[in-house]
Short mmCIF file of C-alpha atoms in Angstrom, two decimals:
data_model
loop_
_atom_site.label_atom_id
_atom_site.label_comp_id
_atom_site.label_asym_id
_atom_site.label_seq_id
_atom_site.Cartn_x
_atom_site.Cartn_y
_atom_site.Cartn_z
CA UNK A 1 28.81 15.19 56.10
CA UNK A 2 29.45 16.45 59.59
CA UNK A 3 31.96 19.29 59.93
CA UNK A 4 35.57 18.64 60.84
CA UNK A 5 36.02 19.76 64.45
CA UNK A 6 39.24 21.57 65.22
CA UNK A 7 41.01 22.29 68.49
CA UNK A 8 43.46 25.21 68.45
CA UNK A 9 46.45 25.12 70.79
CA UNK A 10 47.48 28.77 70.98
CA UNK A 11 45.48 31.82 69.96
CA UNK A 12 48.34 34.24 69.29
CA UNK A 13 49.11 35.83 65.93
CA UNK A 14 48.72 32.71 63.79
CA UNK A 15 45.97 31.15 65.91
CA UNK A 16 43.92 34.33 65.75
CA UNK A 17 44.53 34.57 62.00
CA UNK A 18 43.43 30.96 61.53
CA UNK A 19 40.20 31.52 63.42
CA UNK A 20 39.50 34.71 61.46
CA UNK A 21 40.16 33.17 58.04
CA UNK A 22 38.04 30.11 58.80
CA UNK A 23 35.18 32.30 59.97
CA UNK A 24 35.36 34.79 57.10
CA UNK A 25 35.70 32.22 54.32
CA UNK A 26 33.71 29.39 55.84
CA UNK A 27 31.35 28.96 52.88
CA UNK A 28 34.16 28.98 50.29
CA UNK A 29 36.13 26.52 52.41
CA UNK A 30 33.12 24.22 52.82
CA UNK A 31 32.57 24.14 49.04
CA UNK A 32 36.20 23.14 48.51
CA UNK A 33 36.54 20.68 51.37
CA UNK A 34 33.18 18.98 50.89
CA UNK A 35 32.30 19.58 54.53
CA UNK A 36 32.53 22.38 57.05
CA UNK A 37 35.58 23.05 59.21
CA UNK A 38 34.83 24.49 62.65
CA UNK A 39 37.03 25.55 65.55
CA UNK A 40 35.17 24.07 68.47
CA UNK A 41 37.81 24.36 71.20
CA UNK A 42 40.69 26.76 71.95
CA UNK A 43 43.43 26.33 74.54
CA UNK A 44 45.53 29.27 75.66
CA UNK A 45 46.98 30.28 79.01
CA UNK A 46 45.56 33.76 78.35
CA UNK A 47 41.89 32.83 78.35
CA UNK A 48 40.83 36.48 78.34
CA UNK A 49 42.68 37.07 75.08
CA UNK A 50 41.11 33.93 73.65
CA UNK A 51 37.64 35.23 74.55
CA UNK A 52 38.36 38.51 72.80
CA UNK A 53 39.30 36.64 69.62
CA UNK A 54 36.70 33.85 69.47
CA UNK A 55 33.88 35.16 71.66
CA UNK A 56 31.31 32.44 72.23
CA UNK A 57 32.11 30.57 69.02
CA UNK A 58 34.27 27.93 70.73
CA UNK A 59 34.93 26.43 74.13
CA UNK A 60 37.95 28.10 75.76
CA UNK A 61 40.26 26.30 78.18
CA UNK A 62 43.66 26.99 79.67
CA UNK A 63 44.82 23.36 79.52
CA UNK A 64 45.92 22.14 76.08
CA UNK A 65 45.53 18.54 77.18
CA UNK A 66 41.81 19.09 77.61
CA UNK A 67 41.62 19.67 73.85
CA UNK A 68 43.56 16.49 73.11
CA UNK A 69 41.37 14.46 75.48
CA UNK A 70 38.12 15.70 73.92
CA UNK A 71 36.72 12.84 71.76
CA UNK A 72 34.79 15.35 69.66
CA UNK A 73 37.96 17.05 68.37
CA UNK A 74 39.16 15.57 65.06
CA UNK A 75 42.20 17.76 64.37
CA UNK A 76 44.62 19.45 66.77
CA UNK A 77 46.33 22.58 65.45
CA UNK A 78 49.57 23.22 67.36
CA UNK A 79 50.58 26.89 67.26
CA UNK A 80 52.55 27.12 70.50
CA UNK A 81 56.02 26.79 69.00
CA UNK A 82 59.35 25.62 70.36
CA UNK A 83 60.74 22.17 71.12
CA UNK A 84 59.44 21.56 74.65
CA UNK A 85 55.77 21.32 75.56
CA UNK A 86 54.83 21.47 71.88
CA UNK A 87 56.55 18.14 71.22
CA UNK A 88 54.79 16.47 74.12
CA UNK A 89 51.41 17.80 73.01
CA UNK A 90 51.86 16.78 69.38
CA UNK A 91 52.87 13.24 70.35
CA UNK A 92 49.97 13.01 72.79
CA UNK A 93 47.54 14.18 70.12
CA UNK A 94 48.87 11.55 67.71
CA UNK A 95 48.61 8.86 70.39
CA UNK A 96 45.00 9.90 70.91
CA UNK A 97 44.32 9.34 67.19
CA UNK A 98 44.05 13.02 66.30
CA UNK A 99 45.30 14.47 63.04
CA UNK A 100 47.75 17.32 63.63
CA UNK A 101 48.43 20.59 61.83
CA UNK A 102 51.46 22.57 62.93
CA UNK A 103 53.42 25.68 61.94
CA UNK A 104 56.32 24.58 64.14
CA UNK A 105 59.37 24.31 61.89
CA UNK A 106 61.76 24.01 64.84
CA UNK A 107 59.90 21.02 66.26
CA UNK A 108 59.75 19.14 62.96
CA UNK A 109 63.33 19.94 61.92
CA UNK A 110 64.66 18.49 65.17
CA UNK A 111 62.08 15.80 66.06
CA UNK A 112 60.30 15.20 62.73
CA UNK A 113 61.54 11.64 62.28
CA UNK A 114 60.02 10.59 65.61
CA UNK A 115 56.80 12.52 65.02
CA UNK A 116 56.20 11.22 61.50
CA UNK A 117 56.90 7.64 62.61
CA UNK A 118 54.36 7.99 65.43
CA UNK A 119 51.79 9.40 63.00
CA UNK A 120 52.29 6.51 60.57
CA UNK A 121 51.87 4.00 63.37
CA UNK A 122 48.53 5.56 64.36
CA UNK A 123 47.36 6.17 60.78
CA UNK A 124 46.99 9.93 61.25
CA UNK A 125 48.19 12.95 59.27
CA UNK A 126 50.73 15.54 60.38
CA UNK A 127 50.38 18.53 58.04
CA UNK A 128 52.89 21.38 58.15
CA UNK A 129 52.57 23.70 55.14
CA UNK A 130 52.71 26.72 57.46
CA UNK A 131 56.09 25.64 58.86
CA UNK A 132 58.00 26.85 55.78
CA UNK A 133 57.62 30.23 54.08
CA UNK A 134 54.28 31.19 55.63
CA UNK A 135 51.62 31.60 52.96
CA UNK A 136 53.75 30.23 50.08
CA UNK A 137 52.56 26.67 49.27
CA UNK A 138 56.09 25.34 48.81
CA UNK A 139 55.49 22.07 50.70
CA UNK A 140 52.59 21.13 48.43
CA UNK A 141 54.55 22.18 45.34
CA UNK A 142 57.49 19.95 46.25
CA UNK A 143 55.46 17.06 47.58
CA UNK A 144 52.78 16.96 44.87
CA UNK A 145 53.15 19.48 42.04
CA UNK A 146 56.75 18.51 41.23
CA UNK A 147 56.43 14.81 41.98
CA UNK A 148 57.43 13.83 38.41
CA UNK A 149 60.83 15.46 38.86
CA UNK A 150 64.15 14.46 40.30
CA UNK A 151 64.82 17.60 42.34
CA UNK A 152 68.37 18.81 41.84
CA UNK A 153 68.47 21.72 44.27
CA UNK A 154 66.35 24.03 46.37
CA UNK A 155 67.44 27.52 47.45
CA UNK A 156 65.29 29.91 49.40
CA UNK A 157 65.00 33.26 51.13
CA UNK A 158 62.97 31.76 53.95
CA UNK A 159 63.41 34.25 56.77
CA UNK A 160 61.78 37.64 56.34
CA UNK A 161 63.60 39.33 59.21
CA UNK A 162 67.05 38.78 57.73
CA UNK A 163 65.89 39.68 54.23
CA UNK A 164 64.51 42.96 55.54
CA UNK A 165 67.78 43.72 57.31
CA UNK A 166 69.90 42.93 54.24
CA UNK A 167 67.61 44.99 52.01
CA UNK A 168 67.91 47.98 54.33
CA UNK A 169 71.68 47.60 54.61
CA UNK A 170 71.96 47.70 50.83
CA UNK A 171 69.49 50.54 50.27
CA UNK A 172 70.81 52.80 53.02
CA UNK A 173 74.45 51.78 53.30
CA UNK A 174 74.07 51.09 57.03
CA UNK A 175 75.79 48.41 59.06
CA UNK A 176 74.04 45.43 60.61
CA UNK A 177 73.67 46.68 64.20
CA UNK A 178 71.98 49.92 63.12
CA UNK A 179 69.49 48.18 60.85
CA UNK A 180 68.70 45.49 63.43
CA UNK A 181 67.57 48.14 65.90
CA UNK A 182 65.35 49.68 63.23
CA UNK A 183 63.90 46.25 62.37
CA UNK A 184 63.06 45.72 66.04
CA UNK A 185 61.44 49.14 66.26
CA UNK A 186 59.27 48.37 63.22
CA UNK A 187 58.32 44.90 64.48
CA UNK A 188 60.18 42.93 61.80
CA UNK A 189 62.60 41.53 64.39
CA UNK A 190 61.86 40.07 67.81
CA UNK A 191 63.27 41.52 71.02
CA UNK A 192 65.52 38.44 71.00
CA UNK A 193 66.24 37.97 67.27
CA UNK A 194 68.86 35.23 67.71
CA UNK A 195 67.08 32.45 65.79
CA UNK A 196 66.55 34.79 62.84
CA UNK A 197 69.86 36.64 62.58
CA UNK A 198 72.00 33.58 63.33
CA UNK A 199 70.30 31.60 60.55
CA UNK A 200 68.67 28.98 62.79
CA UNK A 201 65.09 29.67 61.69
CA UNK A 202 66.01 29.48 58.00
CA UNK A 203 68.03 26.31 58.63
CA UNK A 204 65.02 24.64 60.28
CA UNK A 205 63.02 25.34 57.14
CA UNK A 206 65.81 24.28 54.79
CA UNK A 207 66.01 20.98 56.69
CA UNK A 208 62.33 20.30 56.00
CA UNK A 209 62.69 21.27 52.34
CA UNK A 210 65.67 18.94 51.93
CA UNK A 211 63.74 16.01 53.37
CA UNK A 212 60.81 16.52 50.98
CA UNK A 213 62.97 17.31 47.94
CA UNK A 214 65.25 14.28 48.27
CA UNK A 215 63.33 11.79 50.37
CA UNK A 216 65.80 11.80 53.27
CA UNK A 217 65.10 11.93 57.02
CA UNK A 218 65.05 15.37 58.66
CA UNK A 219 68.59 15.99 59.92
CA UNK A 220 68.92 19.48 61.33
CA UNK A 221 71.88 18.40 63.46
CA UNK A 222 73.92 17.90 60.27
CA UNK A 223 73.05 21.23 58.64
CA UNK A 224 75.60 24.04 58.35
CA UNK A 225 74.09 27.14 59.97
CA UNK A 226 75.50 30.65 59.57
CA UNK A 227 73.77 33.98 60.09
CA UNK A 228 74.22 37.56 58.94
CA UNK A 229 75.68 39.20 62.04
CA UNK A 230 79.20 39.45 60.57
CA UNK A 231 78.15 41.10 57.30
CA UNK A 232 79.16 44.70 56.75
CA UNK A 233 77.77 47.42 54.52
CA UNK A 234 81.17 47.44 52.79
CA UNK A 235 80.74 43.90 51.48
CA UNK A 236 77.17 44.53 50.41
CA UNK A 237 78.42 47.58 48.47
CA UNK A 238 81.27 45.68 46.82
CA UNK A 239 78.93 42.80 45.90
CA UNK A 240 76.62 45.31 44.24
CA UNK A 241 79.49 46.77 42.23
CA UNK A 242 80.33 43.28 41.00
CA UNK A 243 76.73 42.61 39.93
CA UNK A 244 75.63 40.60 42.96
CA UNK A 245 73.36 40.94 45.97
CA UNK A 246 73.84 39.21 49.30
CA UNK A 247 70.91 37.13 50.55
CA UNK A 248 70.63 34.68 53.43
CA UNK A 249 69.79 31.45 51.63
CA UNK A 250 68.77 28.03 52.82
CA UNK A 251 70.25 25.62 50.26
CA UNK A 252 69.78 21.90 49.73
CA UNK A 253 71.59 20.37 46.76
CA UNK A 254 71.86 16.80 45.51
CA UNK A 255 75.37 15.55 44.73
CA UNK A 256 76.41 12.08 43.57
CA UNK A 257 77.84 11.26 47.00
CA UNK A 258 75.33 13.01 49.26
CA UNK A 259 73.24 16.05 50.03
CA UNK A 260 74.48 19.55 50.76
CA UNK A 261 72.40 21.19 53.51
CA UNK A 262 73.50 24.69 54.42
CA UNK A 263 72.21 28.10 55.41
CA UNK A 264 74.45 31.15 55.05
CA UNK A 265 74.80 34.58 53.41
CA UNK A 266 75.20 34.11 49.67
CA UNK A 267 76.15 36.28 46.70
CA UNK A 268 73.47 35.90 44.02
CA UNK A 269 73.67 37.51 40.56
CA UNK A 270 71.46 40.58 40.35
CA UNK A 271 69.85 39.26 37.17
CA UNK A 272 68.25 36.39 39.08
CA UNK A 273 64.67 37.02 40.20
CA UNK A 274 65.44 35.84 43.72
CA UNK A 275 68.14 38.52 44.08
CA UNK A 276 65.40 41.13 43.70
CA UNK A 277 63.19 39.82 46.50
CA UNK A 278 63.23 42.69 48.97
CA UNK A 279 61.96 43.58 52.42
CA UNK A 280 60.36 40.87 54.53
CA UNK A 281 59.22 38.78 51.56
CA UNK A 282 60.18 35.15 51.01
CA UNK A 283 61.01 33.24 47.83
CA UNK A 284 62.05 29.68 47.04
CA UNK A 285 63.74 28.43 43.85
CA UNK A 286 63.43 24.76 42.93
CA UNK A 287 65.40 23.08 40.13
CA UNK A 288 63.82 19.93 38.74
CA UNK A 289 65.16 17.80 35.92
CA UNK A 290 61.91 17.92 33.93
CA UNK A 291 60.43 21.30 34.80
CA UNK A 292 63.65 23.32 35.04
CA UNK A 293 63.67 26.21 37.49
CA UNK A 294 60.49 27.31 39.26
CA UNK A 295 60.15 30.11 41.82
CA UNK A 296 57.60 30.59 44.61
CA UNK A 297 57.22 34.07 46.10
CA UNK A 298 55.10 35.66 48.78
CA UNK A 299 54.70 36.60 52.41
CA UNK A 300 56.60 34.28 54.69
CA UNK A 301 55.02 35.34 57.97
CA UNK A 302 52.11 37.24 59.47
CA UNK A 303 48.72 36.31 60.85
CA UNK A 304 46.69 35.66 57.72
CA UNK A 305 49.43 34.56 55.29
CA UNK A 306 50.45 31.82 57.72
CA UNK A 307 46.80 31.09 58.53
CA UNK A 308 46.25 30.58 54.80
CA UNK A 309 48.64 27.62 54.95
CA UNK A 310 47.13 26.27 58.20
CA UNK A 311 43.63 26.33 56.71
CA UNK A 312 44.86 24.71 53.48
CA UNK A 313 46.18 21.83 55.59
CA UNK A 314 42.83 21.58 57.36
CA UNK A 315 41.08 21.35 53.99
CA UNK A 316 43.45 18.55 52.92
CA UNK A 317 42.65 16.65 56.11
CA UNK A 318 38.92 17.21 55.63
CA UNK A 319 39.16 15.69 52.15
CA UNK A 320 41.14 12.70 53.41
CA UNK A 321 39.48 12.14 56.76
CA UNK A 322 37.89 8.88 55.68
CA UNK A 323 40.65 7.77 53.30
CA UNK A 324 42.88 4.80 54.07
CA UNK A 325 46.31 5.89 55.35
CA UNK A 326 48.07 4.24 52.41
CA UNK A 327 46.03 6.40 49.99
CA UNK A 328 47.38 9.66 51.46
CA UNK A 329 50.38 11.65 50.29
CA UNK A 330 53.36 10.63 52.47
CA UNK A 331 54.52 13.22 54.99
CA UNK A 332 57.90 13.64 53.27
CA UNK A 333 56.67 12.98 49.71
CA UNK A 334 58.36 9.55 49.43
CA UNK A 335 56.95 6.28 50.72
CA UNK A 336 58.36 5.62 54.23
CA UNK A 337 60.08 2.38 53.15
CA UNK A 338 61.65 4.12 50.13
CA UNK A 339 63.58 6.87 51.91
CA UNK A 340 67.08 7.57 50.59
CA UNK A 341 70.20 6.77 52.56
CA UNK A 342 72.24 9.54 50.90
CA UNK A 343 74.18 11.25 53.71
CA UNK A 344 74.34 14.95 54.49
CA UNK A 345 77.79 15.96 53.28
CA UNK A 346 80.31 17.44 55.72
CA UNK A 347 80.89 21.12 55.03
CA UNK A 348 84.48 20.48 53.89
CA UNK A 349 83.08 18.50 50.93
CA UNK A 350 80.58 21.17 49.84
CA UNK A 351 81.40 22.67 46.44
CA UNK A 352 80.70 26.33 45.76
CA UNK A 353 82.45 29.53 44.68
CA UNK A 354 83.49 32.41 46.91
CA UNK A 355 83.72 36.16 47.39
CA UNK A 356 86.82 37.13 49.39
CA UNK A 357 87.73 40.56 50.74
CA UNK A 358 91.24 41.09 52.07
CA UNK A 359 92.46 44.28 53.72
CA UNK A 360 96.14 44.30 52.71
CA UNK A 361 99.21 46.48 52.77
CA UNK A 362 99.50 48.42 49.53
CA UNK A 363 102.82 46.90 48.46
CA UNK A 364 104.17 45.25 45.34
CA UNK A 365 103.86 41.47 45.23
CA UNK A 366 100.95 41.12 47.65
CA UNK A 367 98.47 40.01 45.01
CA UNK A 368 100.96 37.53 43.56
CA UNK A 369 101.40 35.83 46.94
CA UNK A 370 97.64 35.59 47.45
CA UNK A 371 96.92 34.19 44.01
CA UNK A 372 99.80 31.76 44.48
CA UNK A 373 98.22 30.40 47.67
CA UNK A 374 94.89 29.96 45.90
CA UNK A 375 96.63 28.16 43.03
CA UNK A 376 98.30 25.75 45.47
CA UNK A 377 94.80 24.62 46.52
CA UNK A 378 93.63 24.34 42.91
CA UNK A 379 91.35 27.38 43.28
CA UNK A 380 90.95 29.39 40.08
CA UNK A 381 90.04 33.07 40.09
CA UNK A 382 87.03 34.48 38.28
CA UNK A 383 87.66 38.19 38.97
CA UNK A 384 89.85 40.50 41.05
CA UNK A 385 89.26 44.15 41.83
CA UNK A 386 91.24 46.51 44.00
CA UNK A 387 89.94 49.53 45.84
CA UNK A 388 92.56 52.20 46.25
CA UNK A 389 93.34 53.70 49.63
CA UNK A 390 91.12 56.71 49.20
CA UNK A 391 88.15 54.40 48.57
CA UNK A 392 88.69 52.61 51.88
CA UNK A 393 86.78 54.74 54.35
CA UNK A 394 88.79 56.02 57.27
CA UNK A 395 92.03 54.26 56.25
CA UNK A 396 95.36 55.77 55.21
CA UNK A 397 97.00 55.35 51.83
CA UNK A 398 99.06 52.31 52.91
CA UNK A 399 96.08 49.95 52.90
CA UNK A 400 93.76 48.71 50.22
CA UNK A 401 90.97 46.19 49.73
CA UNK A 402 91.40 43.23 47.40
CA UNK A 403 88.13 41.64 46.33
CA UNK A 404 88.41 38.22 44.72
CA UNK A 405 85.71 36.07 43.14
CA UNK A 406 86.65 32.42 42.70
CA UNK A 407 85.37 29.57 40.58
CA UNK A 408 83.92 26.48 42.24
CA UNK A 409 86.05 24.73 44.82
CA UNK A 410 85.58 22.67 47.94
CA UNK A 411 85.02 24.30 51.29
CA UNK A 412 87.94 22.33 52.69
CA UNK A 413 90.32 23.64 50.05
CA UNK A 414 89.18 27.21 50.62
CA UNK A 415 89.69 26.85 54.38
CA UNK A 416 93.31 25.81 53.82
CA UNK A 417 93.87 28.73 51.47
CA UNK A 418 92.30 31.19 53.90
CA UNK A 419 94.51 30.00 56.75
CA UNK A 420 97.64 30.49 54.63
CA UNK A 421 96.54 33.91 53.39
CA UNK A 422 95.59 35.10 56.87
CA UNK A 423 99.09 34.24 58.07
CA UNK A 424 100.70 36.65 55.60
CA UNK A 425 102.08 39.74 57.35
CA UNK A 426 100.65 41.90 54.57
CA UNK A 427 97.07 40.79 55.35
CA UNK A 428 96.03 43.36 57.95
CA UNK A 429 92.54 42.24 59.06
CA UNK A 430 90.41 39.09 59.22
CA UNK A 431 89.54 37.95 55.70
CA UNK A 432 85.87 38.19 54.79
CA UNK A 433 84.51 35.10 53.03
CA UNK A 434 80.98 34.88 51.54
CA UNK A 435 79.85 31.92 49.43
CA UNK A 436 78.52 32.59 45.94
CA UNK A 437 75.83 30.73 44.01
CA UNK A 438 74.90 31.33 40.36
CA UNK A 439 71.56 29.46 40.77
CA UNK A 440 71.50 28.75 37.05
#
């Protein structure tokens, strides 16, 4: 059979890695796909860079639309990123009858419903394994490997930058701002790290995982998004003393009345494998009713790890190029006319447990007032520890830290309790609240 002809839009880190992997492993890939896969056209504004990467192996143009218009291109690989021009190009490629591979989690999390509907109407594939967790095949695992299961929850470390920062904060006892600068110096964080450190990147990925796990539309606008910028080395130290580590998790959980979709710092028991994922690595836990808990671990970014996922998508398309659209695996695992109407739950209805740290005046009766407020909201306490004044760095002997772990409660109830506790004159600083998940 003739080779599958690929047009690359963008020849940066991932585009260059994709070209390199295809070239290096072309014979192995051909044996698996049943036909060759060739990059025949590359579009990049920096045509000189493109020439350095691909040489004479492909036609190089500066206009991405020239790739889409080429009738000899079967698959368009979008590696530009962002919501703007990338969306227009993907929709144009679909309209032209091209299959699409993309690593663009932001685009699909925000505009996936429109894009997948357009692809179905044209009978083409949109493949996006590289959009979540880089080289980890979590999309295929959820969509195909675990298809016998009712998925109960998914929880993942799906942003390497924040995991590196949290690992360094714990290992070295440094605060966030110091470690961020080091992460930028080492190339783990971008010059503008906002999407990473504010949790947006992880939330994009969690949105896609929720759609595939539960058969719901992508709904990033309804996700709770919280980053790591407010975390201190103090809380990471206290969590460690209590047997927990703090990780930025993307979480999607099925409840009877809807789906929880949230990204935020989370206390995880140290005995869990995912709590021991360090540095820039990624890991995703999936709980299925039949299989139990499974974990997927590996590099979540980088040229060749992400290219591994892009090329895997190209192989899938090569195998299905001549298959009827109805014979293909649905984009979001469930048949389009069988999607669930379960809503994304408002944050106030989310149920979880909490770590609280209160800087309080060291006076009799303070703890009783605080526990009384929690009891009024029906919040039971799992553990309380107190750090004496000399353990509170830089503070005098009239202040102390109270650290409280709660049992499960609603977010709304906790918010009411926090407001009442913060109003106490003996609470001397903003209360720190971090959600806790046992992941059992």
